[in-house]
């Protein structure tokens, strides 16, 4: 126990390694089988840890899936601070395009959506995903307002930057190039 | 057999009733449990038909799910023909807003997305969904061009009319009112 508490405090320690291995196992299983088609036991086996380690730390599968989705979201697509609204939106849209087309992007996106049919815990996960994305974006838009710029609403960014990219990934529709993410920003800003 | 063949020809006959009952059972099970969490046997039991009736008509669960998604799509959100691009887009966006917020909308949308992790049959279903939506929209946009109007591309309609509504439904974000669908059309047309 003492050893475990110490490990939890030490980045890169055993606790962090277990967490990373379990998260990767979840992401891989979501990508391969889709949500709802694997168990805590299968996650643990793939991560090379005991079932009890997973239950002790996360409680149940839904809570683990929630942690994976939120962690992915908060560490991917960092919010830029370039000094201008135009620069920030452009860099942010390019980050999102890169991350959702990356190796884990589609699986995590489908995970967040699948969670919304998985009862109260799943709904909380989905809402936490959205709240975190909104909070990150609001910080960026507030900085623009503080500089005297006229930023769009968070919901406009969701509707016209994130939604088109998410739907293109989910439906396999159209390309998701850096040019494309720039065009989305152009359209959004031409309305201000 | 003879009776069944006759029923298949008669709208509202036994064959049509079985089809409707099986489709409704699938939609309900997707809404309650999510994709991947029910069997052909459970669908048949809920629809009040024999398992063999389902297998004989659809072959397997994926093919049945595909049929449900495509049928819903092609019978919902009809393509309007109001005589102007503005009128058509406005009526279409309002139709989509009404249907995706209706009793079966969110479940069918999640079904289409879940199918894309369900192997080749699922991918075909998703692509068929998108191809059918695109074909319907292209017909409407072609009529506008024939009248001498300057319509947007199908992908622009997907990105800025359908994607925001789909993502708001999937993420439970923001309201989906008739006013909102009108605003999406205003933004799209102001770019032409």
Tab-separated table of C-alpha atoms in Angstrom:
chain	number	residue	atom	x	y	z
A	1	UNK	CA	0.000	0.000	0.000
A	2	UNK	CA	2.751	2.415	1.037
A	3	UNK	CA	4.681	1.393	-2.062
A	4	UNK	CA	1.610	1.979	-4.206
A	5	UNK	CA	0.979	5.428	-2.727
A	6	UNK	CA	4.573	6.400	-3.420
A	7	UNK	CA	4.327	5.096	-6.975
A	8	UNK	CA	1.234	7.200	-7.534
A	9	UNK	CA	3.225	10.302	-6.625
A	10	UNK	CA	6.163	9.493	-8.879
A	11	UNK	CA	5.555	10.262	-12.571
A	12	UNK	CA	6.766	7.378	-14.666
A	13	UNK	CA	6.511	5.014	-11.689
A	14	UNK	CA	4.697	1.684	-11.627
A	15	UNK	CA	1.329	3.318	-11.059
A	16	UNK	CA	1.721	5.559	-14.105
A	17	UNK	CA	2.896	2.617	-16.206
A	18	UNK	CA	-0.128	0.529	-15.206
A	19	UNK	CA	-2.444	3.428	-16.011
A	20	UNK	CA	-0.863	3.950	-19.439
A	21	UNK	CA	-0.999	0.223	-20.247
A	22	UNK	CA	-4.653	-0.046	-19.208
A	23	UNK	CA	-5.602	3.065	-21.187
A	24	UNK	CA	-3.857	1.751	-24.296
A	25	UNK	CA	-5.574	-1.628	-23.911
A	26	UNK	CA	-8.971	0.100	-23.754
A	27	UNK	CA	-8.255	2.236	-26.815
A	28	UNK	CA	-7.109	-0.805	-28.789
A	29	UNK	CA	-10.158	-2.863	-27.794
A	30	UNK	CA	-12.553	-0.038	-28.679
A	31	UNK	CA	-10.876	0.275	-32.085
A	32	UNK	CA	-10.952	-3.472	-32.743
A	33	UNK	CA	-14.336	-4.465	-31.365
A	34	UNK	CA	-16.316	-1.337	-30.632
A	35	UNK	CA	-17.839	-0.318	-27.345
A	36	UNK	CA	-19.676	-2.963	-25.313
A	37	UNK	CA	-17.803	-5.912	-26.793
A	38	UNK	CA	-15.114	-6.458	-24.152
A	39	UNK	CA	-14.781	-6.961	-20.401
A	40	UNK	CA	-12.591	-5.664	-17.584
A	41	UNK	CA	-10.893	-9.082	-17.640
A	42	UNK	CA	-9.929	-8.680	-21.289
A	43	UNK	CA	-8.604	-5.164	-20.674
A	44	UNK	CA	-6.520	-6.391	-17.746
A	45	UNK	CA	-5.150	-9.361	-19.700
A	46	UNK	CA	-4.093	-7.181	-22.605
A	47	UNK	CA	-2.507	-4.619	-20.284
A	48	UNK	CA	-0.667	-7.383	-18.418
A	49	UNK	CA	-2.152	-6.491	-15.023
A	50	UNK	CA	-4.485	-8.258	-12.578
A	51	UNK	CA	-8.257	-7.742	-12.840
A	52	UNK	CA	-8.212	-6.593	-9.223
A	53	UNK	CA	-5.818	-3.734	-10.084
A	54	UNK	CA	-8.362	-2.411	-12.580
A	55	UNK	CA	-11.321	-2.783	-10.212
A	56	UNK	CA	-9.413	-1.216	-7.306
A	57	UNK	CA	-8.421	1.848	-9.283
A	58	UNK	CA	-11.457	2.443	-11.523
A	59	UNK	CA	-14.355	0.577	-9.863
A	60	UNK	CA	-16.018	-0.601	-13.081
A	61	UNK	CA	-15.698	-0.658	-16.847
A	62	UNK	CA	-17.806	2.471	-17.467
A	63	UNK	CA	-15.691	4.538	-15.073
A	64	UNK	CA	-12.530	3.278	-16.802
A	65	UNK	CA	-13.898	4.125	-20.265
A	66	UNK	CA	-14.831	7.578	-18.991
A	67	UNK	CA	-11.304	8.130	-17.657
A	68	UNK	CA	-9.793	7.084	-21.008
A	69	UNK	CA	-12.017	9.413	-23.020
A	70	UNK	CA	-11.481	12.402	-20.731
A	71	UNK	CA	-7.731	11.854	-20.507
A	72	UNK	CA	-7.417	11.612	-24.267
A	73	UNK	CA	-9.396	14.785	-24.680
A	74	UNK	CA	-7.496	16.833	-22.126
A	75	UNK	CA	-4.048	15.816	-23.357
A	76	UNK	CA	-4.792	15.941	-27.097
A	77	UNK	CA	-5.598	19.003	-29.186
A	78	UNK	CA	-3.940	21.500	-26.808
A	79	UNK	CA	-5.337	25.017	-26.771
A	80	UNK	CA	-2.888	27.350	-28.521
A	81	UNK	CA	-2.051	30.904	-27.449
A	82	UNK	CA	-0.676	32.630	-30.534
A	83	UNK	CA	-1.695	36.192	-29.635
A	84	UNK	CA	-4.611	36.487	-32.096
A	85	UNK	CA	-8.061	34.921	-32.472
A	86	UNK	CA	-7.355	34.012	-36.074
A	87	UNK	CA	-4.059	32.347	-35.163
A	88	UNK	CA	-5.538	30.504	-32.177
A	89	UNK	CA	-8.526	29.130	-34.128
A	90	UNK	CA	-6.338	28.078	-37.035
A	91	UNK	CA	-3.842	26.278	-34.789
A	92	UNK	CA	-6.642	24.675	-32.735
A	93	UNK	CA	-8.516	23.417	-35.815
A	94	UNK	CA	-5.282	21.975	-37.213
A	95	UNK	CA	-4.585	20.228	-33.862
A	96	UNK	CA	-8.064	18.698	-33.826
A	97	UNK	CA	-7.763	17.562	-37.457
A	98	UNK	CA	-4.433	15.891	-36.677
A	99	UNK	CA	-5.685	14.193	-33.505
A	100	UNK	CA	-9.017	12.858	-34.797
A	101	UNK	CA	-7.274	11.398	-37.842
A	102	UNK	CA	-4.513	9.933	-35.646
A	103	UNK	CA	-4.282	6.265	-34.608
A	104	UNK	CA	-6.666	6.557	-31.606
A	105	UNK	CA	-8.923	9.425	-32.740
A	106	UNK	CA	-11.811	7.602	-34.411
A	107	UNK	CA	-11.982	4.969	-31.648
A	108	UNK	CA	-12.117	7.572	-28.866
A	109	UNK	CA	-14.752	9.582	-30.715
A	110	UNK	CA	-16.943	6.500	-31.144
A	111	UNK	CA	-16.332	5.644	-27.488
A	112	UNK	CA	-17.670	9.007	-26.309
A	113	UNK	CA	-20.778	8.582	-28.475
A	114	UNK	CA	-21.359	4.976	-27.438
A	115	UNK	CA	-21.075	5.991	-23.767
A	116	UNK	CA	-24.175	8.101	-24.169
A	117	UNK	CA	-26.301	4.921	-24.399
A	118	UNK	CA	-24.577	3.311	-21.424
A	119	UNK	CA	-26.672	4.645	-18.570
A	120	UNK	CA	-25.968	7.472	-16.105
A	121	UNK	CA	-22.192	6.905	-15.885
A	122	UNK	CA	-21.915	6.995	-19.659
A	123	UNK	CA	-23.974	10.146	-19.936
A	124	UNK	CA	-21.771	11.770	-17.298
A	125	UNK	CA	-18.711	10.820	-19.357
A	126	UNK	CA	-20.159	12.320	-22.504
A	127	UNK	CA	-21.163	15.487	-20.712
A	128	UNK	CA	-17.736	15.701	-19.085
A	129	UNK	CA	-16.143	15.388	-22.535
A	130	UNK	CA	-18.260	18.227	-23.847
A	131	UNK	CA	-17.823	20.394	-20.746
A	132	UNK	CA	-14.040	20.023	-20.911
A	133	UNK	CA	-13.897	20.865	-24.629
A	134	UNK	CA	-16.140	23.875	-24.009
A	135	UNK	CA	-14.080	25.071	-21.038
A	136	UNK	CA	-10.847	24.865	-23.061
A	137	UNK	CA	-12.391	26.769	-25.941
A	138	UNK	CA	-13.978	29.401	-23.701
A	139	UNK	CA	-10.564	30.176	-22.209
A	140	UNK	CA	-9.185	30.777	-25.703
A	141	UNK	CA	-12.171	32.924	-26.752
A	142	UNK	CA	-12.046	34.926	-23.496
A	143	UNK	CA	-8.419	35.812	-24.205
A	144	UNK	CA	-9.486	37.155	-27.603
A	145	UNK	CA	-12.228	39.260	-26.010
A	146	UNK	CA	-9.724	40.594	-23.448
A	147	UNK	CA	-7.514	41.730	-26.354
A	148	UNK	CA	-10.496	43.629	-27.820
A	149	UNK	CA	-11.274	41.078	-30.526
A	150	UNK	CA	-14.819	39.875	-31.258
A	151	UNK	CA	-14.751	36.077	-30.846
A	152	UNK	CA	-17.552	33.680	-31.859
A	153	UNK	CA	-19.525	31.726	-29.235
A	154	UNK	CA	-18.285	28.343	-28.074
A	155	UNK	CA	-21.335	26.709	-29.663
A	156	UNK	CA	-20.407	28.258	-33.031
A	157	UNK	CA	-16.961	26.684	-32.763
A	158	UNK	CA	-18.604	23.354	-31.906
A	159	UNK	CA	-21.086	23.643	-34.799
A	160	UNK	CA	-18.759	24.827	-37.556
A	161	UNK	CA	-15.230	23.669	-36.621
A	162	UNK	CA	-15.567	20.521	-34.504
A	163	UNK	CA	-18.867	19.086	-35.822
A	164	UNK	CA	-17.832	18.950	-39.508
A	165	UNK	CA	-14.540	17.248	-38.600
A	166	UNK	CA	-16.170	14.797	-36.178
A	167	UNK	CA	-18.897	13.855	-38.675
A	168	UNK	CA	-16.390	13.448	-41.524
A	169	UNK	CA	-14.423	11.017	-39.329
A	170	UNK	CA	-17.491	9.145	-38.076
A	171	UNK	CA	-19.049	8.806	-41.548
A	172	UNK	CA	-15.796	8.432	-43.472
A	173	UNK	CA	-16.867	11.409	-45.598
A	174	UNK	CA	-14.544	13.766	-47.432
A	175	UNK	CA	-10.868	14.463	-46.679
A	176	UNK	CA	-9.613	16.054	-43.459
A	177	UNK	CA	-6.583	18.001	-44.604
A	178	UNK	CA	-4.875	21.067	-43.042
A	179	UNK	CA	-6.366	23.119	-45.924
A	180	UNK	CA	-9.814	21.909	-44.955
A	181	UNK	CA	-9.466	22.887	-41.288
A	182	UNK	CA	-8.305	26.337	-42.440
A	183	UNK	CA	-11.374	26.719	-44.653
A	184	UNK	CA	-13.621	25.984	-41.670
A	185	UNK	CA	-11.937	28.807	-39.720
A	186	UNK	CA	-12.290	31.203	-42.679
A	187	UNK	CA	-16.025	30.528	-42.837
A	188	UNK	CA	-16.499	30.942	-39.106
A	189	UNK	CA	-14.590	34.222	-38.925
A	190	UNK	CA	-16.307	35.707	-41.994
A	191	UNK	CA	-19.505	35.729	-39.912
A	192	UNK	CA	-18.137	37.962	-37.187
B	1	UNK	CA	-45.258	-20.013	-49.244
B	2	UNK	CA	-47.929	-18.965	-51.741
B	3	UNK	CA	-49.655	-17.029	-48.988
B	4	UNK	CA	-46.369	-15.373	-48.034
B	5	UNK	CA	-45.615	-14.387	-51.623
B	6	UNK	CA	-49.047	-12.811	-51.927
B	7	UNK	CA	-48.607	-10.992	-48.628
B	8	UNK	CA	-45.307	-9.564	-49.842
B	9	UNK	CA	-47.121	-8.009	-52.805
B	10	UNK	CA	-49.929	-6.553	-50.737
B	11	UNK	CA	-48.972	-3.365	-48.869
B	12	UNK	CA	-50.168	-3.670	-45.299
B	13	UNK	CA	-50.245	-7.481	-45.587
B	14	UNK	CA	-48.622	-9.922	-43.183
B	15	UNK	CA	-45.195	-9.502	-44.746
B	16	UNK	CA	-45.292	-5.732	-44.327
B	17	UNK	CA	-46.512	-6.072	-40.748
B	18	UNK	CA	-43.646	-8.474	-39.897
B	19	UNK	CA	-41.151	-6.083	-41.446
B	20	UNK	CA	-42.541	-3.120	-39.514
B	21	UNK	CA	-42.569	-5.069	-36.218
B	22	UNK	CA	-38.985	-6.287	-36.693
B	23	UNK	CA	-37.760	-2.784	-37.622
B	24	UNK	CA	-39.441	-1.286	-34.564
B	25	UNK	CA	-37.955	-4.003	-32.317
B	26	UNK	CA	-34.464	-3.182	-33.641
B	27	UNK	CA	-34.935	0.553	-33.133
B	28	UNK	CA	-36.159	0.014	-29.574
B	29	UNK	CA	-33.286	-2.338	-28.702
B	30	UNK	CA	-30.702	0.066	-30.124
B	31	UNK	CA	-32.217	2.873	-28.053
B	32	UNK	CA	-32.330	0.794	-24.862
B	33	UNK	CA	-29.078	-1.128	-25.020
B	34	UNK	CA	-26.973	0.326	-27.792
B	35	UNK	CA	-25.502	-1.481	-30.751
B	36	UNK	CA	-23.922	-4.894	-30.168
B	37	UNK	CA	-25.917	-5.687	-27.036
B	38	UNK	CA	-28.744	-7.808	-28.477
B	39	UNK	CA	-29.243	-10.862	-30.680
B	40	UNK	CA	-31.473	-11.867	-33.587
B	41	UNK	CA	-33.390	-14.029	-31.092
B	42	UNK	CA	-34.160	-11.014	-28.908
B	43	UNK	CA	-35.285	-8.970	-31.907
B	44	UNK	CA	-37.589	-11.794	-33.041
B	45	UNK	CA	-39.050	-12.302	-29.551
B	46	UNK	CA	-39.831	-8.611	-29.170
B	47	UNK	CA	-41.368	-8.432	-32.664
B	48	UNK	CA	-43.454	-11.552	-31.946
B	49	UNK	CA	-42.050	-13.522	-34.888
B	50	UNK	CA	-39.953	-16.682	-35.215
B	51	UNK	CA	-36.143	-16.410	-35.379
B	52	UNK	CA	-36.296	-18.267	-38.691
B	53	UNK	CA	-38.473	-15.507	-40.213
B	54	UNK	CA	-35.739	-12.979	-39.445
B	55	UNK	CA	-32.911	-15.163	-40.753
B	56	UNK	CA	-34.860	-16.075	-43.915
B	57	UNK	CA	-35.562	-12.463	-44.797
B	58	UNK	CA	-32.397	-10.665	-43.660
B	59	UNK	CA	-29.713	-13.368	-43.412
B	60	UNK	CA	-27.969	-11.947	-40.317
B	61	UNK	CA	-28.114	-9.212	-37.706
B	62	UNK	CA	-25.795	-6.789	-39.540
B	63	UNK	CA	-27.881	-6.969	-42.704
B	64	UNK	CA	-31.028	-6.348	-40.663
B	65	UNK	CA	-29.457	-3.349	-38.900
B	66	UNK	CA	-28.360	-1.978	-42.263
B	67	UNK	CA	-31.902	-2.337	-43.641
B	68	UNK	CA	-33.334	-0.495	-40.621
B	69	UNK	CA	-30.893	2.396	-40.920
B	70	UNK	CA	-31.347	2.793	-44.685
B	71	UNK	CA	-35.131	2.515	-44.502
B	72	UNK	CA	-35.326	5.125	-41.779
B	73	UNK	CA	-33.133	7.456	-43.768
B	74	UNK	CA	-34.956	7.128	-47.057
B	75	UNK	CA	-38.414	7.555	-45.571
B	76	UNK	CA	-37.548	10.310	-43.082
B	77	UNK	CA	-36.473	13.865	-43.887
B	78	UNK	CA	-38.052	13.943	-47.367
B	79	UNK	CA	-36.435	16.234	-49.928
B	80	UNK	CA	-38.663	19.281	-50.479
B	81	UNK	CA	-39.294	20.971	-53.834
B	82	UNK	CA	-40.446	24.493	-53.002
B	83	UNK	CA	-39.237	26.203	-56.179
B	84	UNK	CA	-36.232	27.991	-54.633
B	85	UNK	CA	-32.883	26.958	-53.140
B	86	UNK	CA	-33.546	29.008	-50.037
B	87	UNK	CA	-36.975	27.419	-49.542
B	88	UNK	CA	-35.689	23.891	-50.200
B	89	UNK	CA	-32.743	24.189	-47.790
B	90	UNK	CA	-34.904	25.726	-45.088
B	91	UNK	CA	-37.576	23.015	-45.386
B	92	UNK	CA	-34.958	20.260	-45.546
B	93	UNK	CA	-33.076	21.519	-42.483
B	94	UNK	CA	-36.363	21.763	-40.563
B	95	UNK	CA	-37.261	18.183	-41.602
B	96	UNK	CA	-33.895	16.868	-40.416
B	97	UNK	CA	-34.155	18.763	-37.108
B	98	UNK	CA	-37.611	17.281	-36.515
B	99	UNK	CA	-36.572	13.728	-37.414
B	100	UNK	CA	-33.297	13.538	-35.470
B	101	UNK	CA	-35.051	14.876	-32.375
B	102	UNK	CA	-37.965	12.450	-32.887
B	103	UNK	CA	-38.439	9.214	-30.921
B	104	UNK	CA	-36.150	7.074	-33.120
B	105	UNK	CA	-33.688	9.710	-34.369
B	106	UNK	CA	-30.868	9.490	-31.824
B	107	UNK	CA	-30.955	5.661	-31.806
B	108	UNK	CA	-30.733	5.410	-35.604
B	109	UNK	CA	-27.919	7.949	-35.728
B	110	UNK	CA	-25.917	6.011	-33.135
B	111	UNK	CA	-26.690	2.794	-35.030
B	112	UNK	CA	-25.190	4.142	-38.245
B	113	UNK	CA	-22.054	5.225	-36.379
B	114	UNK	CA	-21.728	1.961	-34.438
B	115	UNK	CA	-22.060	-0.006	-37.698
B	116	UNK	CA	-18.804	1.521	-38.889
B	117	UNK	CA	-16.881	-0.619	-36.353
B	118	UNK	CA	-18.799	-3.771	-37.274
B	119	UNK	CA	-16.697	-5.068	-40.156
B	120	UNK	CA	-17.311	-4.881	-43.923
B	121	UNK	CA	-21.135	-5.192	-43.736
B	122	UNK	CA	-21.267	-2.363	-41.227
B	123	UNK	CA	-18.997	-0.142	-43.296
B	124	UNK	CA	-21.178	-0.796	-46.331
B	125	UNK	CA	-24.244	0.236	-44.293
B	126	UNK	CA	-22.584	3.460	-43.188
B	127	UNK	CA	-21.441	4.248	-46.719
B	128	UNK	CA	-24.910	3.458	-48.069
B	129	UNK	CA	-26.413	5.861	-45.518
B	130	UNK	CA	-24.061	8.612	-46.622
B	131	UNK	CA	-24.459	7.870	-50.353
B	132	UNK	CA	-28.245	7.981	-50.060
B	133	UNK	CA	-28.213	11.274	-48.115
B	134	UNK	CA	-25.795	12.719	-50.682
B	135	UNK	CA	-27.875	11.524	-53.641
B	136	UNK	CA	-31.054	13.062	-52.183
B	137	UNK	CA	-29.288	16.357	-51.566
B	138	UNK	CA	-27.605	16.418	-54.965
B	139	UNK	CA	-31.004	16.097	-56.660
B	140	UNK	CA	-32.221	19.140	-54.743
B	141	UNK	CA	-29.067	21.160	-55.492
B	142	UNK	CA	-29.165	20.172	-59.189
B	143	UNK	CA	-32.693	21.541	-59.457
B	144	UNK	CA	-31.445	24.864	-58.066
B	145	UNK	CA	-28.621	24.966	-60.607
B	146	UNK	CA	-31.114	24.170	-63.412
B	147	UNK	CA	-33.141	27.221	-62.313
B	148	UNK	CA	-30.025	29.374	-62.615
B	149	UNK	CA	-29.321	29.547	-58.865
B	150	UNK	CA	-25.838	29.021	-57.387
B	151	UNK	CA	-26.174	26.132	-54.908
B	152	UNK	CA	-23.501	25.026	-52.392
B	153	UNK	CA	-21.737	21.659	-52.722
B	154	UNK	CA	-23.235	18.579	-51.081
B	155	UNK	CA	-20.241	18.419	-48.729
B	156	UNK	CA	-20.965	21.998	-47.568
B	157	UNK	CA	-24.529	20.948	-46.704
B	158	UNK	CA	-23.129	17.940	-44.826
B	159	UNK	CA	-20.542	20.084	-42.994
B	160	UNK	CA	-22.714	23.046	-42.028
B	161	UNK	CA	-26.333	21.811	-41.915
B	162	UNK	CA	-26.271	18.097	-41.066
B	163	UNK	CA	-23.028	17.865	-39.032
B	164	UNK	CA	-23.975	20.516	-36.425
B	165	UNK	CA	-27.386	18.911	-35.895
B	166	UNK	CA	-25.997	15.370	-35.734
B	167	UNK	CA	-23.272	16.370	-33.256
B	168	UNK	CA	-25.711	18.328	-31.074
B	169	UNK	CA	-27.899	15.201	-30.891
B	170	UNK	CA	-25.005	12.802	-30.289
B	171	UNK	CA	-23.378	14.996	-27.630
B	172	UNK	CA	-26.586	16.355	-26.131
B	173	UNK	CA	-25.252	19.873	-26.792
B	174	UNK	CA	-27.379	22.957	-27.325
B	175	UNK	CA	-31.016	23.136	-28.443
B	176	UNK	CA	-32.242	21.966	-31.857
B	177	UNK	CA	-35.104	24.326	-32.579
B	178	UNK	CA	-36.648	25.394	-35.930
B	179	UNK	CA	-34.948	28.794	-35.392
B	180	UNK	CA	-31.621	27.039	-35.092
B	181	UNK	CA	-32.013	25.059	-38.321
B	182	UNK	CA	-32.903	28.350	-40.067
B	183	UNK	CA	-29.749	29.991	-38.734
B	184	UNK	CA	-27.638	27.180	-40.177
B	185	UNK	CA	-29.188	27.796	-43.612
B	186	UNK	CA	-28.601	31.570	-43.323
B	187	UNK	CA	-24.920	30.983	-42.625
B	188	UNK	CA	-24.517	28.505	-45.474
B	189	UNK	CA	-26.222	30.757	-48.029
B	190	UNK	CA	-24.330	33.896	-46.958
B	191	UNK	CA	-21.199	32.176	-48.293
B	192	UNK	CA	-22.482	31.827	-51.847
